[in-house]
Short mmCIF file of C-alpha atoms and ligand atoms in Angstrom, two decimals:
data_model
loop_
_atom_site.label_atom_id
_atom_site.label_comp_id
_atom_site.label_asym_id
_atom_site.label_seq_id
_atom_site.Cartn_x
_atom_site.Cartn_y
_atom_site.Cartn_z
CA MET A 1 -2.36 8.16 39.16
CA ALA A 2 -5.57 7.73 37.26
CA THR A 3 -5.00 5.16 34.53
CA ASN A 4 -7.75 6.07 32.19
CA VAL A 5 -8.78 9.52 31.18
CA ASN A 6 -10.58 9.12 27.91
CA ALA A 7 -12.33 12.45 28.15
CA GLU A 8 -10.35 13.96 25.26
CA ALA A 9 -10.26 10.77 23.27
CA LEU A 10 -14.02 10.48 23.45
CA LYS A 11 -14.64 13.78 21.76
CA GLU A 12 -16.02 12.21 18.63
CA LEU A 13 -14.65 12.79 15.18
CA PRO A 14 -17.32 14.24 12.93
CA VAL A 15 -19.53 11.43 11.72
CA PRO A 16 -20.08 11.58 7.94
CA GLU A 17 -23.61 12.11 6.74
CA HIS A 18 -24.05 8.69 5.14
CA HIS A 19 -23.80 7.42 8.70
CA ALA A 20 -27.40 8.25 9.21
CA ALA A 21 -28.01 4.70 8.05
CA GLY A 22 -25.64 3.51 10.78
CA LYS A 23 -24.04 0.85 8.61
CA GLN A 24 -20.34 0.13 8.24
CA THR A 25 -19.06 1.89 5.13
CA VAL A 26 -15.80 1.00 3.39
CA ASP A 27 -15.27 2.23 -0.16
CA PRO A 28 -12.59 4.39 -1.80
CA TYR A 29 -14.35 7.55 -0.65
CA ASN A 30 -15.67 6.71 2.83
CA VAL A 31 -14.34 4.58 5.64
CA SER A 32 -16.01 4.11 8.99
CA GLY A 33 -17.41 1.48 11.30
CA GLU A 34 -21.03 0.79 12.09
CA VAL A 35 -22.73 3.30 14.36
CA GLY A 36 -24.42 1.56 17.28
CA GLU A 37 -27.74 2.46 18.89
CA ASP A 38 -25.79 4.54 21.39
CA GLY A 39 -24.31 6.65 18.59
CA VAL A 40 -20.80 5.28 19.14
CA VAL A 41 -18.80 4.12 16.13
CA LYS A 42 -17.83 0.46 16.33
CA ALA A 43 -14.56 -1.07 15.15
CA ILE A 44 -14.47 -2.00 11.49
CA ASP A 45 -15.57 -5.59 10.96
CA TYR A 46 -12.90 -6.85 8.58
CA SER A 47 -14.27 -10.40 8.35
CA LYS A 48 -17.48 -8.96 7.03
CA LEU A 49 -15.52 -7.09 4.36
CA VAL A 50 -13.78 -10.27 3.24
CA GLU A 51 -17.18 -11.85 2.85
CA GLU A 52 -18.86 -8.87 1.17
CA PHE A 53 -15.99 -8.16 -1.21
CA GLY A 54 -15.37 -11.83 -1.93
CA THR A 55 -11.66 -11.73 -1.09
CA LYS A 56 -9.71 -14.42 0.77
CA LYS A 57 -8.26 -14.24 4.26
CA ILE A 58 -4.50 -14.62 4.46
CA ASP A 59 -4.09 -17.84 6.42
CA GLN A 60 -1.21 -19.72 7.99
CA ALA A 61 -0.83 -22.01 4.98
CA LEU A 62 -0.34 -19.02 2.66
CA LEU A 63 2.24 -17.50 5.01
CA GLU A 64 4.10 -20.80 5.09
CA ARG A 65 4.05 -20.95 1.32
CA PHE A 66 5.37 -17.38 1.24
CA GLU A 67 8.24 -18.24 3.55
CA CYS A 68 9.06 -21.37 1.60
CA VAL A 69 9.17 -19.56 -1.75
CA THR A 70 11.01 -16.40 -0.63
CA GLY A 71 13.09 -17.79 2.23
CA LYS A 72 12.03 -14.76 4.24
CA LYS A 73 10.11 -14.50 7.51
CA PRO A 74 6.77 -12.80 6.79
CA HIS A 75 6.63 -9.10 7.65
CA ARG A 76 5.11 -8.23 11.04
CA PHE A 77 2.02 -6.87 9.24
CA LEU A 78 1.48 -10.35 7.81
CA ARG A 79 2.31 -12.15 11.04
CA ARG A 80 -0.19 -10.01 12.95
CA GLY A 81 -3.07 -9.98 10.50
CA ILE A 82 -2.66 -6.28 9.67
CA VAL A 83 -2.22 -7.23 6.02
CA PHE A 84 -5.07 -9.69 6.25
CA SER A 85 -6.76 -10.37 2.93
CA HIS A 86 -5.86 -11.03 -0.71
CA ARG A 87 -6.89 -11.91 -4.22
CA ASP A 88 -4.73 -14.47 -6.04
CA PHE A 89 -1.59 -13.74 -4.03
CA GLU A 90 -0.72 -17.43 -4.36
CA LEU A 91 -0.47 -16.99 -8.15
CA ILE A 92 2.20 -14.32 -7.63
CA LEU A 93 4.14 -16.70 -5.37
CA ASP A 94 3.92 -19.36 -8.08
CA ARG A 95 5.26 -16.91 -10.63
CA TYR A 96 8.07 -15.83 -8.33
CA GLU A 97 8.99 -19.45 -7.76
CA ARG A 98 9.13 -20.08 -11.51
CA GLY A 99 11.06 -16.89 -12.26
CA GLU A 100 8.17 -15.37 -14.22
CA PRO A 101 7.76 -11.59 -14.29
CA PHE A 102 5.28 -9.49 -12.32
CA PHE A 103 5.39 -5.99 -10.88
CA LEU A 104 4.21 -4.04 -7.87
CA TYR A 105 1.70 -1.22 -8.13
CA THR A 106 0.48 1.13 -5.42
CA GLY A 107 -0.54 4.76 -5.16
CA ARG A 108 -1.57 7.79 -3.19
CA GLY A 109 -4.05 10.57 -3.66
CA PRO A 110 -2.20 13.86 -3.10
CA SER A 111 -4.88 15.61 -1.06
CA SER A 112 -2.62 17.57 1.27
CA ASP A 113 0.93 18.13 2.42
CA SER A 114 0.26 16.45 5.75
CA VAL A 115 1.28 12.83 5.67
CA HIS A 116 0.45 10.88 8.83
CA VAL A 117 1.70 7.52 10.11
CA GLY A 118 -1.39 5.78 8.70
CA HIS A 119 -0.41 6.82 5.17
CA THR A 120 3.00 5.23 5.53
CA ILE A 121 1.66 1.73 6.33
CA PRO A 122 0.96 0.50 2.76
CA PHE A 123 4.20 2.11 1.57
CA GLU A 124 6.30 0.51 4.31
CA PHE A 125 4.82 -2.80 3.30
CA THR A 126 5.35 -2.14 -0.41
CA LYS A 127 9.02 -1.32 0.18
CA TRP A 128 9.41 -4.59 2.01
CA LEU A 129 7.75 -6.45 -0.90
CA GLN A 130 10.11 -4.71 -3.33
CA ASP A 131 13.12 -5.74 -1.24
CA THR A 132 11.75 -9.27 -1.01
CA PHE A 133 10.81 -9.88 -4.64
CA ASP A 134 13.22 -7.52 -6.41
CA VAL A 135 10.68 -6.44 -9.04
CA PRO A 136 9.67 -3.11 -10.65
CA LEU A 137 7.28 -0.88 -8.75
CA VAL A 138 5.00 1.82 -10.13
CA ILE A 139 3.55 4.42 -7.79
CA MET A 140 0.59 6.42 -9.03
CA LEU A 141 -0.18 9.89 -7.69
CA THR A 142 -3.87 10.46 -8.40
CA ASP A 143 -3.93 14.25 -8.52
CA ASP A 144 -6.87 14.01 -10.95
CA GLU A 145 -8.84 11.89 -8.47
CA LYS A 146 -8.29 14.35 -5.65
CA TYR A 147 -9.49 17.18 -7.88
CA LEU A 148 -12.57 15.30 -9.10
CA PHE A 149 -13.61 14.07 -5.67
CA SER A 150 -13.38 17.39 -3.87
CA GLU A 151 -15.68 20.36 -4.15
CA LYS A 152 -13.01 22.88 -3.21
CA ARG A 153 -9.60 21.78 -4.43
CA THR A 154 -8.21 23.33 -7.59
CA ILE A 155 -6.04 21.56 -10.14
CA GLU A 156 -3.10 23.77 -9.18
CA GLU A 157 -3.52 22.81 -5.55
CA VAL A 158 -3.49 19.04 -6.07
CA GLN A 159 -0.63 19.23 -8.56
CA GLY A 160 1.28 21.23 -6.00
CA TYR A 161 1.04 18.38 -3.49
CA CYS A 162 2.57 15.86 -5.88
CA SER A 163 6.18 16.80 -5.36
CA SER A 164 6.04 16.91 -1.56
CA ASN A 165 4.03 13.67 -1.48
CA ALA A 166 6.59 12.06 -3.78
CA LYS A 167 9.33 13.12 -1.36
CA ASP A 168 7.44 11.55 1.53
CA ILE A 169 7.06 8.34 -0.43
CA ILE A 170 10.70 8.29 -1.51
CA ALA A 171 11.73 8.80 2.14
CA ILE A 172 10.23 5.39 2.94
CA GLY A 173 13.30 4.01 1.17
CA PHE A 174 12.39 2.84 -2.33
CA ASP A 175 15.11 1.87 -4.77
CA PRO A 176 15.21 4.38 -7.67
CA ALA A 177 16.54 1.75 -10.08
CA LYS A 178 13.32 -0.25 -9.63
CA THR A 179 10.73 2.46 -8.97
CA PHE A 180 8.71 4.74 -11.24
CA ILE A 181 6.54 7.44 -9.65
CA PHE A 182 4.08 9.36 -11.83
CA SER A 183 1.27 11.87 -11.55
CA ASP A 184 -1.83 11.27 -13.65
CA PHE A 185 -1.91 14.84 -14.97
CA GLU A 186 1.64 14.36 -16.22
CA PHE A 187 1.60 10.77 -17.43
CA VAL A 188 -1.76 10.15 -19.10
CA GLY A 189 -1.22 9.70 -22.83
CA GLY A 190 0.30 7.15 -25.20
CA ALA A 191 0.12 3.51 -24.16
CA PHE A 192 -1.35 4.39 -20.77
CA TYR A 193 -4.23 6.31 -22.32
CA ARG A 194 -4.93 3.49 -24.75
CA ASN A 195 -5.34 1.17 -21.77
CA ILE A 196 -7.53 3.67 -19.93
CA VAL A 197 -9.88 3.81 -22.89
CA ARG A 198 -9.72 0.05 -23.34
CA LEU A 199 -10.82 -0.39 -19.74
CA SER A 200 -13.52 2.28 -19.87
CA LYS A 201 -15.07 0.65 -22.95
CA HIS A 202 -15.82 -2.43 -20.89
CA ILE A 203 -17.55 -0.74 -17.97
CA THR A 204 -21.16 0.34 -18.20
CA LEU A 205 -22.72 3.11 -16.16
CA ASN A 206 -24.81 0.47 -14.40
CA GLN A 207 -21.71 -1.38 -13.28
CA ALA A 208 -19.97 1.77 -12.08
CA ARG A 209 -23.05 2.68 -10.04
CA ALA A 210 -23.26 -0.76 -8.51
CA ILE A 211 -19.56 -0.83 -7.61
CA PHE A 212 -19.08 2.73 -6.36
CA GLY A 213 -22.57 3.91 -5.44
CA PHE A 214 -22.65 6.78 -7.94
CA ASN A 215 -25.96 8.47 -8.78
CA ASP A 216 -27.42 10.73 -11.46
CA SER A 217 -25.82 13.81 -9.93
CA THR A 218 -22.28 12.40 -9.85
CA ASN A 219 -19.97 14.29 -12.19
CA ILE A 220 -18.85 12.14 -15.11
CA GLY A 221 -15.16 12.63 -14.28
CA ARG A 222 -15.68 10.63 -11.10
CA ILE A 223 -17.52 7.93 -12.98
CA HIS A 224 -14.66 7.60 -15.45
CA PHE A 225 -11.83 7.84 -12.93
CA GLY A 226 -11.87 4.11 -12.10
CA SER A 227 -10.55 3.31 -15.57
CA ILE A 228 -7.45 5.42 -14.83
CA GLN A 229 -6.68 3.81 -11.49
CA GLY A 230 -7.47 0.43 -13.04
CA ALA A 231 -5.39 0.75 -16.22
CA THR A 232 -2.27 1.21 -14.10
CA SER A 233 -2.60 -2.49 -13.23
CA TRP A 234 -1.61 -3.42 -16.78
CA ALA A 235 2.07 -3.70 -17.62
CA SER A 236 1.46 -2.50 -21.16
CA SER A 237 0.73 0.97 -19.74
CA PHE A 238 4.49 1.27 -19.13
CA PRO A 239 6.37 0.56 -22.37
CA HIS A 240 9.49 2.24 -20.97
CA ILE A 241 9.62 -0.47 -18.32
CA PHE A 242 8.13 -3.55 -19.94
CA GLY A 243 8.62 -2.97 -23.64
CA THR A 244 6.14 -2.52 -26.45
CA ASP A 245 5.30 -6.11 -27.30
CA GLU A 246 1.74 -6.35 -26.03
CA LYS A 247 1.66 -10.10 -26.56
CA LYS A 248 4.20 -10.29 -23.76
CA THR A 249 3.12 -7.41 -21.55
CA ALA A 250 -0.49 -8.56 -21.51
CA ALA A 251 0.65 -11.61 -19.55
CA ILE A 252 2.55 -9.71 -16.82
CA PRO A 253 0.34 -9.24 -13.75
CA ALA A 254 0.55 -6.58 -11.06
CA LEU A 255 0.61 -7.28 -7.36
CA ILE A 256 -1.20 -4.41 -5.67
CA PRO A 257 -0.61 -3.78 -1.99
CA CYS A 258 -3.31 -1.39 -0.78
CA ALA A 259 -5.69 -0.60 2.03
CA ILE A 260 -8.90 -2.62 1.68
CA ASP A 261 -10.98 0.44 0.68
CA GLN A 262 -9.29 0.45 -2.74
CA ASP A 263 -10.52 -3.03 -3.61
CA PRO A 264 -13.58 -1.92 -5.65
CA TYR A 265 -11.34 -0.34 -8.32
CA PHE A 266 -9.48 -3.57 -8.79
CA ARG A 267 -12.46 -5.90 -8.57
CA MET A 268 -13.68 -4.02 -11.62
CA THR A 269 -10.26 -4.17 -13.30
CA ARG A 270 -9.92 -7.90 -12.72
CA ASP A 271 -13.28 -8.47 -14.31
CA VAL A 272 -12.32 -6.55 -17.45
CA SER A 273 -8.84 -8.12 -17.56
CA ALA A 274 -10.37 -11.57 -17.79
CA ARG A 275 -12.62 -10.48 -20.65
CA ILE A 276 -9.86 -9.00 -22.76
CA HIS A 277 -7.29 -11.71 -21.93
CA TYR A 278 -5.00 -9.53 -19.88
CA ALA A 279 -3.35 -10.80 -16.70
CA LYS A 280 -5.61 -10.07 -13.74
CA PRO A 281 -3.95 -8.04 -11.01
CA SER A 282 -3.42 -9.76 -7.67
CA LEU A 283 -4.09 -7.87 -4.46
CA ILE A 284 -2.96 -7.89 -0.90
CA HIS A 285 -5.03 -5.80 1.51
CA ALA A 286 -4.12 -3.91 4.68
CA LYS A 287 -6.28 -2.77 7.57
CA PHE A 288 -6.42 0.86 8.65
CA LEU A 289 -4.55 2.44 11.48
CA ASP A 290 -7.17 3.69 13.94
CA ALA A 291 -7.39 7.38 14.70
CA LEU A 292 -6.20 8.35 18.18
CA GLN A 293 -9.87 8.47 19.15
CA GLY A 294 -10.18 4.72 18.83
CA PRO A 295 -11.49 1.76 16.82
CA GLY A 296 -13.91 2.46 13.97
CA THR A 297 -12.26 5.71 12.97
CA LYS A 298 -9.39 6.32 10.60
CA MET A 299 -6.64 8.92 10.89
CA SER A 300 -7.58 12.03 8.95
CA ALA A 301 -5.08 14.38 7.33
CA SER A 302 -7.39 17.31 7.96
CA ILE A 303 -7.95 16.68 11.71
CA ASP A 304 -4.78 17.35 13.67
CA GLU A 305 -5.91 15.63 16.87
CA SER A 306 -6.84 12.44 15.00
CA ALA A 307 -3.36 11.49 13.85
CA ILE A 308 0.37 11.42 14.42
CA PHE A 309 1.87 13.33 11.50
CA MET A 310 5.25 12.62 9.96
CA LYS A 311 6.14 16.26 10.64
CA ASP A 312 5.28 16.07 14.37
CA THR A 313 8.04 16.79 16.89
CA PRO A 314 8.84 14.28 19.68
CA ASN A 315 6.96 16.54 22.07
CA GLN A 316 3.87 16.76 19.89
CA ILE A 317 3.82 12.98 19.62
CA LYS A 318 4.07 12.65 23.38
CA ASN A 319 1.32 15.16 24.04
CA LYS A 320 -1.06 13.70 21.45
CA ILE A 321 -0.71 10.15 22.74
CA ASN A 322 -1.05 11.21 26.36
CA LYS A 323 -3.99 13.48 25.71
CA TYR A 324 -5.97 11.75 22.97
CA ALA A 325 -5.02 8.08 22.57
CA PHE A 326 -8.10 6.07 23.52
CA SER A 327 -7.30 3.82 26.43
CA GLY A 328 -8.43 0.31 27.25
CA GLY A 329 -7.49 0.81 30.90
CA LYS A 330 -9.80 1.00 33.88
CA VAL A 331 -10.89 4.24 35.57
CA SER A 332 -8.86 3.83 38.74
CA VAL A 333 -5.45 2.31 39.37
CA GLU A 334 -7.02 -0.06 41.91
CA GLU A 335 -9.57 -1.35 39.44
CA HIS A 336 -6.97 -1.59 36.69
CA ARG A 337 -4.61 -3.59 38.92
CA GLU A 338 -7.48 -5.90 39.77
CA LYS A 339 -9.20 -6.38 36.42
CA GLY A 340 -6.56 -5.44 33.87
CA GLY A 341 -6.88 -3.45 30.62
CA ASP A 342 -8.45 -4.26 27.25
CA THR A 343 -5.75 -4.33 24.56
CA SER A 344 -8.29 -4.89 21.78
CA VAL A 345 -9.56 -1.31 22.00
CA ASP A 346 -6.48 0.38 23.42
CA VAL A 347 -5.03 2.66 20.74
CA SER A 348 -1.49 2.72 22.15
CA PHE A 349 -1.40 -1.07 22.12
CA GLN A 350 -2.83 -1.15 18.60
CA TYR A 351 -0.11 1.23 17.41
CA LEU A 352 2.52 -1.02 18.97
CA ARG A 353 1.13 -3.93 16.96
CA PHE A 354 1.84 -1.88 13.82
CA PHE A 355 5.24 -0.52 14.78
CA LEU A 356 6.99 -2.72 17.36
CA GLU A 357 9.01 -5.33 15.50
CA ASP A 358 9.77 -7.74 18.36
CA ASP A 359 6.99 -10.36 18.71
CA ASP A 360 8.07 -11.52 22.18
CA GLU A 361 8.22 -8.01 23.53
CA LEU A 362 4.76 -7.25 22.14
CA GLU A 363 3.39 -10.39 23.77
CA ARG A 364 4.94 -9.46 27.13
CA ILE A 365 3.30 -6.05 26.94
CA ARG A 366 -0.07 -7.56 26.04
CA VAL A 367 -0.04 -10.02 28.92
CA ALA A 368 1.17 -7.42 31.44
CA TYR A 369 -1.49 -4.90 30.42
CA GLU A 370 -4.32 -7.43 30.45
CA LYS A 371 -3.24 -8.62 33.90
CA GLY A 372 -3.16 -5.06 35.18
CA GLU A 373 0.58 -5.16 35.90
CA LEU A 374 1.20 -2.48 33.31
CA LEU A 375 -0.66 0.81 33.73
CA THR A 376 -2.01 2.93 30.91
CA GLY A 377 0.56 5.66 31.50
CA GLU A 378 3.33 3.08 31.21
CA LEU A 379 1.86 1.56 28.06
CA LYS A 380 1.54 5.02 26.54
CA ALA A 381 5.17 5.74 27.35
CA ILE A 382 6.28 2.65 25.40
CA CYS A 383 4.09 3.65 22.46
CA ILE A 384 5.39 7.23 22.53
CA LYS A 385 8.99 6.07 22.38
CA GLU A 386 8.32 3.70 19.50
CA LEU A 387 6.49 6.34 17.45
CA GLN A 388 9.11 8.99 18.19
CA THR A 389 11.80 6.66 16.86
CA TYR A 390 9.78 5.80 13.75
CA VAL A 391 8.95 9.42 12.93
CA ALA A 392 12.49 10.71 13.63
CA ALA A 393 14.05 8.12 11.33
CA PHE A 394 11.60 9.12 8.61
CA GLN A 395 12.35 12.83 9.08
CA GLU A 396 16.06 12.19 8.76
CA ARG A 397 15.61 10.40 5.43
CA ARG A 398 13.00 12.92 4.26
CA ALA A 399 15.42 15.84 4.81
CA LYS A 400 17.81 14.28 2.31
CA VAL A 401 15.33 13.95 -0.55
CA GLU A 402 16.12 16.81 -2.93
CA ASP A 403 14.12 17.95 -5.93
CA LYS A 404 16.48 16.24 -8.32
CA VAL A 405 15.83 12.91 -6.59
CA VAL A 406 12.12 13.39 -7.22
CA ASP A 407 12.89 14.14 -10.87
CA LEU A 408 14.86 10.92 -11.10
CA PHE A 409 12.03 8.78 -9.69
CA MET A 410 9.51 10.48 -11.97
CA GLU A 411 11.54 10.23 -15.16
CA ARG A 412 10.34 7.77 -17.80
CA ARG A 413 13.21 5.37 -18.00
CA PRO A 414 13.91 1.63 -18.09
CA LEU A 415 14.12 0.01 -14.64
CA GLN A 416 16.53 -2.64 -13.47
CA TRP A 417 15.60 -5.70 -11.47
CA VAL A 418 16.50 -9.33 -11.07
CA GLY A 419 13.45 -11.10 -9.62
CA ASN A 420 14.01 -14.47 -8.02
CA PRO A 421 17.76 -15.22 -8.08
CA ASN A 422 17.09 -18.88 -7.31
CA ALA A 423 14.48 -19.60 -9.95
CA ALA A 424 15.47 -22.39 -12.28
CA ARG A 425 14.74 -20.25 -15.32
CA VAL A 426 14.20 -16.54 -15.44
CA VAL A 427 11.78 -15.38 -18.07
CA PRO A 428 13.17 -12.19 -19.60
CA VAL A 429 10.73 -9.34 -19.77
CA VAL A 430 12.08 -6.49 -21.75
CA ASP A 431 13.08 -6.69 -25.30
CA GLY A 432 11.16 -3.76 -26.68
CA ALA A 433 11.66 -1.19 -23.92
CA ALA A 434 12.80 1.38 -26.41
CA GLU A 435 13.66 4.89 -25.32
CA GLY A 436 11.31 6.05 -28.04
CA ALA A 437 8.45 4.27 -26.35
CA ALA A 438 8.57 6.83 -23.57
CA ASP A 439 7.82 9.54 -26.09
CA GLY A 440 4.91 7.62 -27.49
CA LYS A 441 6.89 6.38 -30.50
CA GLU A 442 6.80 2.66 -30.69
CA GLY A 443 10.26 2.07 -32.17
CA GLY A 444 9.86 -0.65 -34.76
CA ASP A 445 12.93 -0.10 -36.96
CA GLY A 446 14.43 -3.26 -35.47
CA LYS A 447 17.58 -1.49 -34.30
CA LEU A 448 18.47 -1.54 -30.64
CA THR A 449 18.92 1.76 -28.84
CA LYS A 450 21.96 2.41 -26.67
CA ASN A 451 19.85 1.83 -23.62
CA GLN A 452 18.56 -1.46 -24.91
CA LEU A 453 22.07 -2.62 -25.71
CA LYS A 454 23.15 -1.74 -22.19
CA LYS A 455 20.21 -3.64 -20.78
CA LEU A 456 20.92 -6.59 -23.00
CA GLU A 457 24.53 -6.68 -21.79
CA LYS A 458 23.35 -6.49 -18.23
CA GLN A 459 20.80 -9.23 -18.73
CA LYS A 460 23.47 -11.43 -20.31
CA MET A 461 25.71 -10.93 -17.31
CA ILE A 462 22.88 -11.72 -14.95
CA ASP A 463 21.97 -14.82 -16.91
CA ALA A 464 25.58 -15.99 -16.90
CA LYS A 465 25.84 -15.45 -13.16
CA LYS A 466 22.63 -17.36 -12.62
CA ALA A 467 23.77 -20.23 -14.80
CA GLN A 468 27.00 -20.33 -12.81
CA LYS A 469 25.09 -20.39 -9.53
CA ALA A 470 22.79 -23.13 -10.74
CA LYS A 471 25.79 -25.16 -11.85
CA GLU A 472 27.47 -24.76 -8.50
CA LYS A 473 24.28 -25.81 -6.75
CA GLU A 474 24.01 -28.88 -8.90
CA GLU A 475 27.62 -29.79 -8.26
CA GLN A 476 27.12 -29.42 -4.54
CA ALA A 477 24.01 -31.54 -4.72
CA THR A 478 25.82 -34.34 -6.54
CA LYS A 479 28.67 -34.10 -4.03
CA ALA A 480 26.25 -34.34 -1.15
CA ALA A 481 24.46 -37.33 -2.66
N1 LIG B 1 -7.02 6.15 -4.83
C1 LIG B 1 -5.89 6.12 -3.93
C2 LIG B 1 -6.01 7.23 -2.88
O1 LIG B 1 -6.91 8.01 -2.91
C3 LIG B 1 -4.57 6.27 -4.67
C4 LIG B 1 -4.21 5.04 -5.48
C5 LIG B 1 -4.14 4.96 -6.85
C6 LIG B 1 -3.89 3.75 -4.99
N2 LIG B 1 -3.77 3.71 -7.24
C7 LIG B 1 -3.61 2.94 -6.12
C8 LIG B 1 -3.76 3.21 -3.71
C9 LIG B 1 -3.21 1.59 -6.00
C10 LIG B 1 -3.39 1.87 -3.58
C11 LIG B 1 -3.12 1.08 -4.71
O2 LIG B 1 -5.20 7.33 -2.00
#
């Protein structure tokens, strides 16, 4: 058996034009590794990005702090450096520890109906953060962005993708009581629009050019779009969740899990936040899942052979991995047995790092492949099984998401969350989350709505429970002493 047939894998993905320069490009609109002298795309150099963007690497000390504050083992993405960089994540941990409010914010550009496994990575991680922190989550569908940044797509087309994309996102397993999904075309207005304009007033054309590389021929919708993606980082954009008292909401930061290419939007937002005394969003950045063709490329929704899609059948998954997945194995079995394979470029192994939960098992596979004990065909078989399981589980959940579930997630309504149940003192968030706020009315007659009363009752119960817990803890502590 030949262990390494990369013939199909090596058929290059189209190299974008800006690659003429050969440099690594990572921004919201282009992602690809440096092109070497030989014309081959290199793996993305993430350390260089950390340096260029001025973010911080997630180190062991931060992971220990995370575990100490949450009592939870870090997610495999964190353990394996897949979620690898951050801005001010430690401040969010401090807030969580003190019982102070924050929220999660992430998003997706609805550019097609074809969601692939790469798209699910930031959402999987976001779901885990929501389960861990028990905080509100807003998910933005940037239909406007996908219209503005494409020559061909119509408004009707991108709006049409919103509902199916929302279903895909919901199928990851988000809690409807804590999650608000919105499309820009539907939601812009009221408090959100005020924040968009507030943000745009503080960005000059020069800055936008420097951050995003726009030029004189860029349409002005694209130039302005950053203020829409940015304004979602501010809690005051969501009065139905956080209330209408801007003195309070201005102090509630977002934690934004995203792929590293989205950082420029939020670098800009953090800068403006500081100037207008709003809480700066914190960020936590993920790496990309390589395309089947190998390091330096990213799965593309429009190239079927580049990705495993969430609609693929078990057989399609098997065939794609066998046929296209770039292999780090040697050309002949004999040579592979003797010299071993290279897991750092092997796509099947890289996918296992993303999807295989068991650390020991992953380590066994790595060692066996590098020693040449495990052949490429065998490694691919393990990867195929893991991906088939992941995709099948998703499809099962996805089949159950009906239109009315989408409506529920996208309805403007108050959310319910607890935050850190062990914090000494929980700072209440909502006291002005009036129903009227959702309609753009700001309440203000001093009377509580039915919904507010319900929330108040709930909060009282939660507070009482917490007080009880704290008392019990104290009693136990005195007993133990
Ligand atoms: N611009 C992103 C995309 O094209 C969508 C998005 C909006 C987003 N807000 C976000 C992604 C916040 C991550 C975090 O897919």
